mmCIF file of C-alpha atoms and ligand atoms in Angstrom:
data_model
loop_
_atom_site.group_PDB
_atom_site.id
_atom_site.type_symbol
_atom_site.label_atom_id
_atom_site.label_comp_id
_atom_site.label_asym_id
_atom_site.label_seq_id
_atom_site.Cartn_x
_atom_site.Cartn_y
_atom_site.Cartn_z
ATOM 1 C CA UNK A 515 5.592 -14.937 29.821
ATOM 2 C CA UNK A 516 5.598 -18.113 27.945
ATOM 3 C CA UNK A 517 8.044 -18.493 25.371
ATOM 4 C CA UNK A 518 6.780 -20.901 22.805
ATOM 5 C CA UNK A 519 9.061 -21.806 19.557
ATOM 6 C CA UNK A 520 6.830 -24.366 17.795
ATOM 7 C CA UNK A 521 3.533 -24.099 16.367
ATOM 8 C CA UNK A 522 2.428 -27.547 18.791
ATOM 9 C CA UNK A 523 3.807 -25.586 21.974
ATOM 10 C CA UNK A 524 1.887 -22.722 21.466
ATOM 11 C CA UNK A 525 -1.423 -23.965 20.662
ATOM 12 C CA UNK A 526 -0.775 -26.216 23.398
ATOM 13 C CA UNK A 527 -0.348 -23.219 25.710
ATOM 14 C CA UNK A 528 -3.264 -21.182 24.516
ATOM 15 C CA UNK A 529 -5.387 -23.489 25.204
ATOM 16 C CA UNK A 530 -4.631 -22.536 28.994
ATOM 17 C CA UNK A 531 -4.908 -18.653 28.608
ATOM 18 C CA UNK A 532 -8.237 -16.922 29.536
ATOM 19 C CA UNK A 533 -10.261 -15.672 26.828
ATOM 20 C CA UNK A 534 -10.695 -13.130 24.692
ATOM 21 C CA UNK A 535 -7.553 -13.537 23.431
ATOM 22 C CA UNK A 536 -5.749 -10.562 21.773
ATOM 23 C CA UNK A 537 -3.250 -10.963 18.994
ATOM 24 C CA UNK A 538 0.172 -8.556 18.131
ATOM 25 C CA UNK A 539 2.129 -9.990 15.398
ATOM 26 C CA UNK A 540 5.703 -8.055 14.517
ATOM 27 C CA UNK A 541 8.715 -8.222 12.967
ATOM 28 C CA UNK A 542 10.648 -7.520 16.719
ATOM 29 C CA UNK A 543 13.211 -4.647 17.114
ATOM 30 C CA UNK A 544 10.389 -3.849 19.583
ATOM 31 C CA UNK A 545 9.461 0.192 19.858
ATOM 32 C CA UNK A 546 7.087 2.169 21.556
ATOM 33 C CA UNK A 547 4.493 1.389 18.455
ATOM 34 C CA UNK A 548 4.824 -2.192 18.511
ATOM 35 C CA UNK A 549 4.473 -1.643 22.353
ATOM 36 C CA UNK A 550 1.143 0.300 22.011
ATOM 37 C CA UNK A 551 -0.493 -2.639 20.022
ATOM 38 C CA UNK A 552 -0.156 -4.564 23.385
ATOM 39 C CA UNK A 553 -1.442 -1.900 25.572
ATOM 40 C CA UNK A 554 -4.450 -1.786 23.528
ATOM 41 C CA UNK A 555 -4.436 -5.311 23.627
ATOM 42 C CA UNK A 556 -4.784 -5.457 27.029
ATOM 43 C CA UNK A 557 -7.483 -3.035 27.493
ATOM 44 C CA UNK A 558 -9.694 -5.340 25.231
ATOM 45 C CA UNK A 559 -8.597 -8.783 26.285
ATOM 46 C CA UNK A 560 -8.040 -11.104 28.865
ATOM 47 C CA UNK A 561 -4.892 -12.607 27.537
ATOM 48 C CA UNK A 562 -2.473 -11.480 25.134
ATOM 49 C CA UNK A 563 -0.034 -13.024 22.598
ATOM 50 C CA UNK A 564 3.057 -11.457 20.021
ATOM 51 C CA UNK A 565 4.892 -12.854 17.964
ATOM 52 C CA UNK A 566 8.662 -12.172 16.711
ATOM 53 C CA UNK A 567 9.170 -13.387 13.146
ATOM 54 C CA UNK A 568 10.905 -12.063 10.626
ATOM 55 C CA UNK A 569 9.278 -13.159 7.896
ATOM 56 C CA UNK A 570 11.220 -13.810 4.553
ATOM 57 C CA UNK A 571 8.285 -14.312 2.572
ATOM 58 C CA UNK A 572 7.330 -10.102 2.496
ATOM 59 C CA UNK A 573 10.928 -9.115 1.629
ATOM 60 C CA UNK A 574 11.763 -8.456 -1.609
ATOM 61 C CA UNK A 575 15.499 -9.047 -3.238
ATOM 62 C CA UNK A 576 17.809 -6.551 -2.778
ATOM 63 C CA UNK A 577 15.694 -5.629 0.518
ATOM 64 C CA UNK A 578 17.034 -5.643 4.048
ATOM 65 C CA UNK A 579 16.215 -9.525 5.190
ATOM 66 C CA UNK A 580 19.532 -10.304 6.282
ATOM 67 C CA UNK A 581 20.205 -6.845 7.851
ATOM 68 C CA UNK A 582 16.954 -6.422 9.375
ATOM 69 C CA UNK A 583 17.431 -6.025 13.210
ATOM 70 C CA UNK A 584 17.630 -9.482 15.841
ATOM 71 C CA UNK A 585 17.421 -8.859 19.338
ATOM 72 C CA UNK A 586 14.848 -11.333 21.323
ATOM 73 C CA UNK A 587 17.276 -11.053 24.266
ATOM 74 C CA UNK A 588 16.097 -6.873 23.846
ATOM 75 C CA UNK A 589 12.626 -7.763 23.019
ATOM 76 C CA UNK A 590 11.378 -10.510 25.022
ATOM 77 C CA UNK A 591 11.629 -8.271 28.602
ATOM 78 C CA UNK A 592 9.832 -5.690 26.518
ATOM 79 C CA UNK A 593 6.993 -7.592 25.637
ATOM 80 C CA UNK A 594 6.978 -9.227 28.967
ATOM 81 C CA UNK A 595 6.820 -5.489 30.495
ATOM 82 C CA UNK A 596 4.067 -5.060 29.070
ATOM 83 C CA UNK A 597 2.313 -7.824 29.875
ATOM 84 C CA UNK A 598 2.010 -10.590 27.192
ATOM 85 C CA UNK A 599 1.056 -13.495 28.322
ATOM 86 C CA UNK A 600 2.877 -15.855 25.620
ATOM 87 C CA UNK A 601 5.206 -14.659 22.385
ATOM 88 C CA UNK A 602 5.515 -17.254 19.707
ATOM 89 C CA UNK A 603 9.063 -16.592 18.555
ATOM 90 C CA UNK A 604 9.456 -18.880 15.406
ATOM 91 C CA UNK A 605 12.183 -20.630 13.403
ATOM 92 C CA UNK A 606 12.092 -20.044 9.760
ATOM 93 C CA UNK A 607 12.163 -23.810 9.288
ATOM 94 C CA UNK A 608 9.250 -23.853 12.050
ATOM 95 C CA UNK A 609 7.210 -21.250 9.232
ATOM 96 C CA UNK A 610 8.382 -22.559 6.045
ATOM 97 C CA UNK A 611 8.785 -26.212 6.250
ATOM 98 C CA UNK A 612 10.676 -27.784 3.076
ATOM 99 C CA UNK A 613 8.463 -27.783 -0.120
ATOM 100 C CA UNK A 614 5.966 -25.050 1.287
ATOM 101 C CA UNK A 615 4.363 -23.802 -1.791
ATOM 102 C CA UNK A 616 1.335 -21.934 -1.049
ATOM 103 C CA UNK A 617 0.170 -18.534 -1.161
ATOM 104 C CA UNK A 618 -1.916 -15.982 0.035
ATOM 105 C CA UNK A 619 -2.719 -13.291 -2.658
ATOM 106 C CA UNK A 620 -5.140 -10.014 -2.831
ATOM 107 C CA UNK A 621 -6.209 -8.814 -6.149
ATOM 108 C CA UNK A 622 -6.446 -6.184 -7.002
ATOM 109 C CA UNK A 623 -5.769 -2.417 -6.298
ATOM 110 C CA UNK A 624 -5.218 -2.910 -2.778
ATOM 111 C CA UNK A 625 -2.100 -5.231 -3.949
ATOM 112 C CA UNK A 626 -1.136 -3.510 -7.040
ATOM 113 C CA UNK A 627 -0.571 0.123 -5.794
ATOM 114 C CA UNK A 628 1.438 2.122 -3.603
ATOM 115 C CA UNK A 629 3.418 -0.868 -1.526
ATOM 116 C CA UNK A 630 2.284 -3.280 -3.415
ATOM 117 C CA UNK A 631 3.737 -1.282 -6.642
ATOM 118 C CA UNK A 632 6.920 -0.276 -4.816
ATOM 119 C CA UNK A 633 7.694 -3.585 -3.018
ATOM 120 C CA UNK A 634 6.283 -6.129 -5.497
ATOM 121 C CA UNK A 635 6.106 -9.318 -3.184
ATOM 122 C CA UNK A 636 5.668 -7.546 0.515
ATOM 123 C CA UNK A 637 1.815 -7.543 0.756
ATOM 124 C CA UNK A 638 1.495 -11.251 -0.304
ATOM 125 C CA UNK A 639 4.167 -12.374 1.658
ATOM 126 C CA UNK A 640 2.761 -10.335 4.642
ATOM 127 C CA UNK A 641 -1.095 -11.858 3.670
ATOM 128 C CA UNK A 642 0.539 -15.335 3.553
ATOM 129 C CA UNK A 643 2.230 -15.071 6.936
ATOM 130 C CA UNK A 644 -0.401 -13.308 9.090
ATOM 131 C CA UNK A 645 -3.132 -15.825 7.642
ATOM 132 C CA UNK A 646 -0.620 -18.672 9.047
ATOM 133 C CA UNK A 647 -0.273 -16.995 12.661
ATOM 134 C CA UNK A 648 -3.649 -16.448 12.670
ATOM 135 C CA UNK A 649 -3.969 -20.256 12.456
ATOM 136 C CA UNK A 650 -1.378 -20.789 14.875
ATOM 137 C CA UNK A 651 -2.863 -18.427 17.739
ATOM 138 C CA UNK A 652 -6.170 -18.001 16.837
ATOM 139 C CA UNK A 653 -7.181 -15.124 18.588
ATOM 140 C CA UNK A 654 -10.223 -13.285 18.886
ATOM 141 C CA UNK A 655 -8.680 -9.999 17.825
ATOM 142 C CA UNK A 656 -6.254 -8.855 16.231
ATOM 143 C CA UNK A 657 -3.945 -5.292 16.700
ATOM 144 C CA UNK A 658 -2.403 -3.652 13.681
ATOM 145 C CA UNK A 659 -0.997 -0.548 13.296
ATOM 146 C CA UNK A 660 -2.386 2.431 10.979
ATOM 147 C CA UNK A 661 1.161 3.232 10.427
ATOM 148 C CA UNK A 662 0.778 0.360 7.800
ATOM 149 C CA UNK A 663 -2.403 1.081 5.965
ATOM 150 C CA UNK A 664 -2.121 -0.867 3.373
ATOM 151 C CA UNK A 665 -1.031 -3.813 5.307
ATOM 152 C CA UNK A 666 -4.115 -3.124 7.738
ATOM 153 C CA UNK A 667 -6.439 -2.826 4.741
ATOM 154 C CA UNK A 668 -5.026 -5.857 3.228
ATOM 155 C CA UNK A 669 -5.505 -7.632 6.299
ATOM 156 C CA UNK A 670 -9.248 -6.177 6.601
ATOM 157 C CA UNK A 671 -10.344 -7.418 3.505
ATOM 158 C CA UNK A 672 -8.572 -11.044 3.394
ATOM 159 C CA UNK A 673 -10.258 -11.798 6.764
ATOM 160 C CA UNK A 674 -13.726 -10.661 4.947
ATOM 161 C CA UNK A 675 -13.255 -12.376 2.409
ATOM 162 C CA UNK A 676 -12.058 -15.717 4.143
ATOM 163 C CA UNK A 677 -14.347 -15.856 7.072
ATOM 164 C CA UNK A 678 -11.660 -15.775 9.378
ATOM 165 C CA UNK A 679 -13.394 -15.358 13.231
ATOM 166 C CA UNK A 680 -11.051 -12.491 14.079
ATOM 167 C CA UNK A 681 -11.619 -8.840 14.870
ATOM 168 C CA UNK A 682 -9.563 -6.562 13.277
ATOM 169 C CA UNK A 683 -8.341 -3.521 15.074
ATOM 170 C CA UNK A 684 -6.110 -0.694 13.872
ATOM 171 C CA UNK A 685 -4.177 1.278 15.966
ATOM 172 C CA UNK A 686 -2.979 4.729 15.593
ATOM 173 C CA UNK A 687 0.479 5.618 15.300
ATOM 174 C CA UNK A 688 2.581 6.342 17.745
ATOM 175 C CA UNK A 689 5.667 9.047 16.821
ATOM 176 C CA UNK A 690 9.173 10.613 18.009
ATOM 177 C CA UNK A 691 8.658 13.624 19.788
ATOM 178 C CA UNK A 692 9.489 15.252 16.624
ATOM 179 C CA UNK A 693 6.925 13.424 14.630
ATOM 180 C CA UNK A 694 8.619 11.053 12.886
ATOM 181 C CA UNK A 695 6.405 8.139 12.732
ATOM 182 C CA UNK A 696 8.484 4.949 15.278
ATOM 183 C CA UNK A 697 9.644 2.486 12.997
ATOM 184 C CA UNK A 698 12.197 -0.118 13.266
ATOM 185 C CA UNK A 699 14.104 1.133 10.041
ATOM 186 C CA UNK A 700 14.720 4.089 11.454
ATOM 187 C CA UNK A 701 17.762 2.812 13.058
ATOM 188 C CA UNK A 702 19.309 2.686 9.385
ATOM 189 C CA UNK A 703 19.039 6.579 9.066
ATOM 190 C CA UNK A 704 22.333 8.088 9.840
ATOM 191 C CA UNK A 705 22.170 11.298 11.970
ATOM 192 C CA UNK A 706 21.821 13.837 8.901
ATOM 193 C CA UNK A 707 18.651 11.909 7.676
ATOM 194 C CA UNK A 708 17.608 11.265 10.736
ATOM 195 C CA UNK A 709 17.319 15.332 11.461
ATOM 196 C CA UNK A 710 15.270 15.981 8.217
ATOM 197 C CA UNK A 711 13.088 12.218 8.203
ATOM 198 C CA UNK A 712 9.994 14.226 10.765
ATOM 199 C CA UNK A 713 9.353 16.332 7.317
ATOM 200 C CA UNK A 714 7.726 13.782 5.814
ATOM 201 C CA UNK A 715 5.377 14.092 8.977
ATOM 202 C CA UNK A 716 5.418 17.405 8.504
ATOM 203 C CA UNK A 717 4.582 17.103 4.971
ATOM 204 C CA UNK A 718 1.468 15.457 5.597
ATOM 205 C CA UNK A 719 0.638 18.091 8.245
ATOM 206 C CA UNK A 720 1.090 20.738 5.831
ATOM 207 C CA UNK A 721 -1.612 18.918 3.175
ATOM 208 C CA UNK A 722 -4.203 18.315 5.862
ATOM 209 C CA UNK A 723 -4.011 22.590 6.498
ATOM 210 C CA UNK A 724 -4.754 22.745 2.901
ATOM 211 C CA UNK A 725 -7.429 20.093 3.028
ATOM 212 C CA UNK A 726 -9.054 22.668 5.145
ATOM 213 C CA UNK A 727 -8.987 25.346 2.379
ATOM 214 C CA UNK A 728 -12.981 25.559 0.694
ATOM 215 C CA UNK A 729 -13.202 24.209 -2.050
ATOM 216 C CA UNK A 730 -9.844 22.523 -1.896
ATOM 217 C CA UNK A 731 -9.008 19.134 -4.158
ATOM 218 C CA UNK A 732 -7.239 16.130 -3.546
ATOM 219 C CA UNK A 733 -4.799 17.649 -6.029
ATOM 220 C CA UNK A 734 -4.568 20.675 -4.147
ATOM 221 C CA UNK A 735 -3.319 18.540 -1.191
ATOM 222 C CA UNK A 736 -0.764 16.140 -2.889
ATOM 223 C CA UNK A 737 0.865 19.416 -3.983
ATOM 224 C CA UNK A 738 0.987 21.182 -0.870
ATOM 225 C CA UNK A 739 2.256 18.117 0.681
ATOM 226 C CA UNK A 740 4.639 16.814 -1.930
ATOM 227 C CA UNK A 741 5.888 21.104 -1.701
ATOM 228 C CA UNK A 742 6.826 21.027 2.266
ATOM 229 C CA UNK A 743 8.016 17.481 1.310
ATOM 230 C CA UNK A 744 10.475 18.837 -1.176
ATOM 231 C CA UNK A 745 11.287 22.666 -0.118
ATOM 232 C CA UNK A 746 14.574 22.098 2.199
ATOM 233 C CA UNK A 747 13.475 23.376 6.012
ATOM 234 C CA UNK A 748 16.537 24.818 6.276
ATOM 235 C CA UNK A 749 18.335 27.990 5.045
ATOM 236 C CA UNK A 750 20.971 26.774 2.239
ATOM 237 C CA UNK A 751 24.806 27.731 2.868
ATOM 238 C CA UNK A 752 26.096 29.011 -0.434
ATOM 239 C CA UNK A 753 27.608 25.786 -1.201
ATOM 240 C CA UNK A 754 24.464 23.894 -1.012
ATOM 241 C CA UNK A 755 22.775 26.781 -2.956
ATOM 242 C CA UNK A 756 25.444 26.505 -5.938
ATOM 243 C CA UNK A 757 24.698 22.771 -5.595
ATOM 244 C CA UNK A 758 21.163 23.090 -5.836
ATOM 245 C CA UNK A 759 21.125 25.667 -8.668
ATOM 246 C CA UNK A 760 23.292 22.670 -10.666
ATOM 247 C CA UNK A 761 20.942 20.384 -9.743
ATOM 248 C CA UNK A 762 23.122 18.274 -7.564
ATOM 249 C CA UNK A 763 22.624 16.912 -4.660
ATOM 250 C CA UNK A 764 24.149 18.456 -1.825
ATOM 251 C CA UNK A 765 26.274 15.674 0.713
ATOM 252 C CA UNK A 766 25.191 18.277 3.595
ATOM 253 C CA UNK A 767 21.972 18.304 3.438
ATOM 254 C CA UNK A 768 19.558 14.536 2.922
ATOM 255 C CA UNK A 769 17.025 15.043 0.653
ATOM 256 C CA UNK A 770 14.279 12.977 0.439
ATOM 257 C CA UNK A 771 13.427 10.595 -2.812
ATOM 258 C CA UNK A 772 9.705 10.500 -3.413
ATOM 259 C CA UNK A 773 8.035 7.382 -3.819
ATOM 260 C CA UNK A 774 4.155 8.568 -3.876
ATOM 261 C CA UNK A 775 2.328 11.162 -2.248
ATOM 262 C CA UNK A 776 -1.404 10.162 -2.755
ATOM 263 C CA UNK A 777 -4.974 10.681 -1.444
ATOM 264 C CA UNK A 778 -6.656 7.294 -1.325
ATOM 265 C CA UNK A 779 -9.557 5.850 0.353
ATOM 266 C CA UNK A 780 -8.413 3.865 3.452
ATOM 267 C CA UNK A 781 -10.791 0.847 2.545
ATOM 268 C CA UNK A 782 -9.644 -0.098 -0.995
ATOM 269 C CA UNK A 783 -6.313 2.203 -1.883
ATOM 270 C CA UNK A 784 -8.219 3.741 -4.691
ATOM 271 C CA UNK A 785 -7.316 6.893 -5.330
ATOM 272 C CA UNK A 786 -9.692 9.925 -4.605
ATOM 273 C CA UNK A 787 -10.851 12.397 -6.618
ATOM 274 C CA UNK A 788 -13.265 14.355 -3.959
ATOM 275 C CA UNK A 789 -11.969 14.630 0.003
ATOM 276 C CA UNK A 790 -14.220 12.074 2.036
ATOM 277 C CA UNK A 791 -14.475 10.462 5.476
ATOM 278 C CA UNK A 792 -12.430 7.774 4.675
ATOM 279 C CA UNK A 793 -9.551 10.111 2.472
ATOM 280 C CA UNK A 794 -6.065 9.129 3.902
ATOM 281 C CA UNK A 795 -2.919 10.854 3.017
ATOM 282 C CA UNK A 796 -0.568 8.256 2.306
ATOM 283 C CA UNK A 797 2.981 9.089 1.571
ATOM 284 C CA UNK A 798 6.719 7.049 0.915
ATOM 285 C CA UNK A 799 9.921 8.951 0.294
ATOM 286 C CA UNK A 800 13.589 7.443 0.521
ATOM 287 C CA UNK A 801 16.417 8.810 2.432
ATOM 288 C CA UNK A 802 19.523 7.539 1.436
ATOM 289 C CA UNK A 803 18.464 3.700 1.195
ATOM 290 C CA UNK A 804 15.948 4.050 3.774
ATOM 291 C CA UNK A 805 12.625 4.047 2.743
ATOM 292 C CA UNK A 806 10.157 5.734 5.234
ATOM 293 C CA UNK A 807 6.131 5.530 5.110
ATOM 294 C CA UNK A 808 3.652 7.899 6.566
ATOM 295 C CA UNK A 809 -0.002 8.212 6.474
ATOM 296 C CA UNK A 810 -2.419 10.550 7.914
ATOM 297 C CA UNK A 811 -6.051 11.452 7.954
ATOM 298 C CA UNK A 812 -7.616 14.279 6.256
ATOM 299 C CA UNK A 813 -11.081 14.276 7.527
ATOM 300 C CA UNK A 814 -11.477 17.160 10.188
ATOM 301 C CA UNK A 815 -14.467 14.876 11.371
ATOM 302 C CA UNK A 816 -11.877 12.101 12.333
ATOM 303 C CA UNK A 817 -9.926 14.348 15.073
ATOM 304 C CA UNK A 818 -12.793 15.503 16.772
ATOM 305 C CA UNK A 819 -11.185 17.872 19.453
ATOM 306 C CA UNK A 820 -12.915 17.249 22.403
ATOM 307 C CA UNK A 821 -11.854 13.555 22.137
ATOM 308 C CA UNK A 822 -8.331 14.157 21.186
ATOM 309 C CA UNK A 823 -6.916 13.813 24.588
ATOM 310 C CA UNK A 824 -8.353 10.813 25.435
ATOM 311 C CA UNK A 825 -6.264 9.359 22.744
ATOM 312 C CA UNK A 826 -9.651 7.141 21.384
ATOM 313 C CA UNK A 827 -10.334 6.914 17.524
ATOM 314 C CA UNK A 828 -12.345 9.535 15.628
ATOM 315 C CA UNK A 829 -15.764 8.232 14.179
ATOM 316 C CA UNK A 830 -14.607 6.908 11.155
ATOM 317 C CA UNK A 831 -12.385 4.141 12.964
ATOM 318 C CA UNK A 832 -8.687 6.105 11.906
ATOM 319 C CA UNK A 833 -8.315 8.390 14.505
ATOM 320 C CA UNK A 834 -4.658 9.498 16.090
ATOM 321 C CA UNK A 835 -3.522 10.214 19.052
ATOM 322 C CA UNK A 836 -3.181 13.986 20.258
ATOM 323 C CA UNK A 837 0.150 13.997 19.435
ATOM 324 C CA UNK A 838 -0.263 13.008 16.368
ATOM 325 C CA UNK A 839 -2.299 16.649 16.030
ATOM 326 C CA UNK A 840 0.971 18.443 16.465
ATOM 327 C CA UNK A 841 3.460 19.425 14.196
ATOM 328 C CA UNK A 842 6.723 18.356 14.506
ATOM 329 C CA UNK A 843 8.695 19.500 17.721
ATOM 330 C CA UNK A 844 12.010 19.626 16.377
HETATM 331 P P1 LIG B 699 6.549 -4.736 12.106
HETATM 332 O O1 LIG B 699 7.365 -5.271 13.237
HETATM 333 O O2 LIG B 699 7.181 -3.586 11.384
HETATM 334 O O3 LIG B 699 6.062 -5.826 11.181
HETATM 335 O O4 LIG B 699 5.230 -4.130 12.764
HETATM 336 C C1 LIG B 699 4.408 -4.925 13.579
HETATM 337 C C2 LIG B 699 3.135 -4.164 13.870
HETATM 338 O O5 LIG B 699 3.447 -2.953 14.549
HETATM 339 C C3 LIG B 699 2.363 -3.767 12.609
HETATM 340 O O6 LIG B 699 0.977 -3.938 12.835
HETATM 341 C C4 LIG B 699 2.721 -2.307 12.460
HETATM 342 O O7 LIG B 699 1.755 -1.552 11.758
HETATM 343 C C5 LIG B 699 2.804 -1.877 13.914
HETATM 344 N N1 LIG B 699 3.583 -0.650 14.047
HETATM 345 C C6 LIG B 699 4.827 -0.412 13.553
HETATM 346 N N2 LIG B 699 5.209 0.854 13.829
HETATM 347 C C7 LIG B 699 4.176 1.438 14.499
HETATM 348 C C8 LIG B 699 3.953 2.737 15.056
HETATM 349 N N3 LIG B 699 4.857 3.708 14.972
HETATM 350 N N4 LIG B 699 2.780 2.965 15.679
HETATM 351 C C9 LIG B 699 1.834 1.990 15.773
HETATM 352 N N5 LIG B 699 1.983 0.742 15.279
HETATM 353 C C10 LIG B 699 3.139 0.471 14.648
#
């Protein structure tokens, strides 16, 4: 695996990998998820390239730049496992040269809602640095993960609306055996929250069972979802049930802190007033200072059964894997 540090190094070596080329852009503090965008790069294409860059542009003050996990030593023999061909593995400097002063913005909805409205900054600075790596590599297609739909719709509709000559291919989400969706932050959770963070899986599990109730509304969803999100799992002690009938917070038992719980159309964000094809149930909550993200899809017609082992997307383009299907296995 080529490790390239400079923008002129790794156009220089890309120029020697076969095409198509396929493209997996993270933040490192590699996981299993990150790890599946490669493995379905490499069933599409003939070469592959990552990058490792975090990227100070999508992180908003008081948010975890200077924490956030640093571990090429960790990440490059992961990648390289896997089979990437080349990882472009970036200074800051290299990125953001002195006096760098432009932008990448989305209007709209898509940027004004959900992350957008709970991270102000994070999908620009994300637009802004995956329209500069797609310069850089210039692949033919490009793997995202549905774990960030927003991003991914972001993404979708800048390269539209650009004309940028990539493909853009989501990937579904790849969980803990328990369900909690694989994310880098989870590290940050402390073994309490890390025991109750698969609810917010289960959460979303519980509205798509009432998504399958006739006649049953978006509302009808967000509630039974935003319920199993909020109802502890577990049987209170007496302490926690004196604590919870003086509205306190019990230092036993994590609760979550909900950010949104919202049916949207996976396209543009906009929320949905009927269920449809493209209806995702999108959901943030906190934990402590960790802020986790989930999404899932409501549309029965998007986990068609028979296909559901083969792990391959539903019609509409958002299917998840099997396991995915399950509830958590705690
Ligand atoms: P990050 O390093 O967090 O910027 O993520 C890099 C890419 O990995 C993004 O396209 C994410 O959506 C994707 N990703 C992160 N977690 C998962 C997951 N659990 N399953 C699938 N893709 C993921």
């Amino acid at each position: 695996m080529i490790v390239a540090r400079t923008i002129a190094e790794t156009r220089g070596a890309l120029r020697s990998l076969p095409r198509p080329l396929g493209f997996t852009p993270t933040m490192g503090a590699l996981h299993e998820g990150h790890l599946s965008l490669v493995d379905a790069a490499k069933t599409r294409c003939a070469s592959v390239a990552g990058s490792v860059f975090v990227n100070s542009t999508q992180f908003g003050q008081g948010e975890d730049f200077d924490e956030y996990p640093r571990d090429e030593a960790r990440d490059f023999p992961l990648f390289e496992g896997r089979g990437v061909d080349l990882v472009f593995a970036p200074s800051p400097a290299e990125m953001y040269a002195g006096g760098f002063a432009t932008g990448v913005h989305v209007s709209g909805p898509l940027t004004e809602t959900y992350e957008g409205a709970s991270r102000p900054g994070y999908l620009d600075g994300m637009a802004l640095v995956v329209t500069k790596l797609l310069d850089i590599v210039q692949p033919d297609v490009l793997f995202l993960g549905e774990k960030d739909a927003q991003q991914l719709a972001v993404v979708r509709r800048f390269v539209r609306d650009l004309d940028l000559p990539v493909e853009v291919v989501g990937v579904p989400t790849v969980r803990e055996p328990d369900g909690l969706a694989m994310s880098s932050r989870n590290a940050y959770l402390t073994p309490e929250q890390r025991a109750v963070a698969p609810n917010l899986y289960g959460a979303l599990l519980a509205g798509r069972a009432a998504s399958g109730a006739p006649a049953a509304s978006p509302k009808d969803v967000v509630v039974a979802a935003t319920t199993a999100l909020l109802t502890p799992a577990l049987p209170l002690d007496e302490a926690e049930r004196v604590a919870a009938l003086r509205g306190e917070a019990s230092p036993a038992a994590p609760h979550f802190d909900l950010d949104y719980i919202a049916i949207v159309d996976a396209d543009t964000f906009q929320p949905q007033t009927t269920l449809a094809p493209r209806s995702l149930l999108i959901a943030s909550a906190r934990l402590g200072s960790t802020r986790l993200i989930d999404n899932i899809v409501l549309s029965a017609s998007a986990y068609p059964a028979k296909n559901a082992t083969t792990g391959k997307e539903g019609p509409n383009g958002h299917g998840q894997r099997q396991r995915s299907e399950e509830g958590p296995r705690a």
